[in-house]
RNA sequence: GGGCGGAUAGCUCAAUUGGGAGAGCGCUGCCCUUACAAGGCAGAGGUCACAGGUUCGAUCCCUGUUCCGCCUACCA
């Protein structure tokens, strides 16, 4: 609508692990499995599922009225995007930023593939801290006390560490201990990094194959790595030299079952010193909440440090702006401490890694997994990385090439999205036009998963940042403030909400609640409130259509009626505010400006003001007013359209308009000749009158419908002129007859007078319940006197008078004057009430 | 353990250069007044979490405390 060349490209990633899980569950229900199907047939099934159900998000977007470029829809598994993935993989490898190695990685024993660090959620839980006796090899009567939360892993221990400067243990370094439950003896090493003297016993076991810190300690001390678990996190004792009865007790058991057995065995042998409750943060799979196990395996890693450096720079120097800014430090902190990124996943659905290994060169045939025939590539097999399958290996073997069975992390392809979707690696026109893009809108929860990686990849392969602004939107939570999740079952389906309240109401609610840095608790009352707002707009439109019959004449703004000039000026202010706030990503302020204007200025005031003109066909301004009415409402619909696309289009079509659709019309811009400070000031004066009159009605307890006589007094001649000019309007708006305009005066008999800044207003109180009035007035006076005392006290303070800015001083003095005058007037009214009631008493026979 | 954010009307949330605290919903009263009862008009309701400090003056700035979220971390 603003005439910019905008591209909103819709699309999806392939959600590797999640999608594979879903399809595998289907297969399970059918009594089969992916292994039984085989890789190719399985992938066909996944594609089928994707075609069928993958459109849900797209249809939700469409229902929400998202104006995407639907023709350009992209999917990370599309051929073009897959080509980009292969290109990037090969180039990262060439540049030494990609390597394969045996490392410890987070492993979900249920989902089976590797997880990256950030796919692991930490959850506080209470476990036990066991203290185990490790007898010294050369003197079994003495032992070292080792603290551990995972006693079953001791089968994989290859050393014990103490702090090199710990006097308790220093003399033991270099000696050996007998590893409980096994026939092995392991060394005692000194390690100041691993060991915290203060914690536990100050001595710690090292299990390099099953713990990240221990892995690194193992590297430092050249320790052997003994794997004692399989991919399902079931204990495998082969190679641990465990005692036969231990093997019998725990072989093949999952961790949870093995731990008590080990505890039992240790106790039986008098090797368990004690166990006590212990709080710790357990790593769990973010998807299925299974406890994650560190697992030793061959994986592909992206070396992230060199990529992160320019990505940090880009945010530091403002080429990428994160909004709200508060998240910037979050991003920088994470990037500065970034770990290498494990990108291989042991699943089938995804981009299969473009790496090949030559069995002939390796010398012996690769082992193949019995279940699915996947080759198990040895760590030392030489690798050929290429975009397509090589014809032959370096030594000319052509028929012994085996492709890496693993696929890439979904985020690997997502990271390329800003340019892969525009045709890269081809230098397309789209890429030239739209890269770098302007804004990425996303949730905080994927700032690291996605945003950080897009910036790294964009800088590496395009040489430019992928986007200028990153707008972090709020996360929508349920009414209790809980994050929505399928497993908790508290997910609010937007389709359902749209069904119930309408899409426009949902959209407007989201916009209104999008205060920066704050999550949205989706409260139904709020949606309902904005549903009512749409209803209000609809009814206003009906009213307008009813009154548009007849000539409409466009007149210069400054020659229109007072209400017309006023509403044009207000509309202009609203256009200014909405445009400004949208540019600042303040959707909350933009929507509240619209709400305030449409309901409280346009409907409550403007429409009410012009009713006399519309009903009286002979009215002076009728033709011009009808024009203004159509003009302002049409403009208002365009201004509101991005927030409420459906109702605005529907109404717009019924209004006088040009063009086929509101979407194709321009967004309203500020019109200099609509600004009218005079009209706004005059309106403010009328509002002041209105306020005083309402207050009087309230004090006198008069019913809303009662027509009253009012006198209004302008404090200057100029004000009185304005009041006289709008006398009829005031009478109409305030349900008043025979309004009289005069000069303020004291001692008016039988009248209740109130004062404002510019005007005073008086009305008769004879019809009122004087007792009630006395009470109300008394309350008012008390409030006023309190305020008067407060301001007086401030003004009596010489420091305040000396140091406060002059405008604050005058403002205080004006206020004091007004409040004391008001109090004076009310006391006067009180005296009159007393006088009247005594009159009444006297007139009655005793 | 570290970092960040929040604590304002019964509820959901606003309030940037420190100077009389706002909205929506809910509540109370009166109104089916020919656009709108999903509405109109009016009203009640707040020691701005707590304790100090800076200042003429603090919801706002500083310090500390409590409670609630989130992120992050290897304390075995």
Coordinates of C-alpha atoms (C1' of nucleotides) in Angstrom, one line a residue, chain B residues 36-63:
Chain B
rC36 C1' -24.5 0.0 17.3
rA37 C1' -27.5 -3.7 24.3
rA38 C1' -21.3 -7.2 21.0
rG39 C1' -24.4 -0.7 22.6
rG40 C1' -25.0 4.6 25.0
rC41 C1' -24.2 7.9 29.2
rA42 C1' -22.1 8.4 33.9
rG43 C1' -19.4 6.4 38.1
rA44 C1' -16.6 3.6 41.8
rG45 C1' -11.8 1.4 42.1
rG46 C1' -4.6 2.3 42.8
rU47 C1' 0.6 4.0 50.1
rC48 C1' 2.5 2.3 41.2
rA49 C1' 5.9 -5.3 45.4
rC50 C1' 9.0 -3.9 50.1
rA51 C1' 13.1 -1.1 52.6
rG52 C1' 16.6 2.6 52.1
rG53 C1' 19.3 6.5 49.1
rU54 C1' 19.9 10.7 45.5
rU55 C1' 16.6 15.2 44.6
rC56 C1' 13.0 21.1 46.0
rG57 C1' 10.2 16.8 44.2
rA58 C1' 10.6 9.5 42.7
rU59 C1' 5.8 4.8 39.7
rC60 C1' 10.2 6.6 36.9
rC61 C1' 17.2 7.2 38.8
rC62 C1' 20.7 4.3 42.5
rU63 C1' 21.3 0.2 46.3

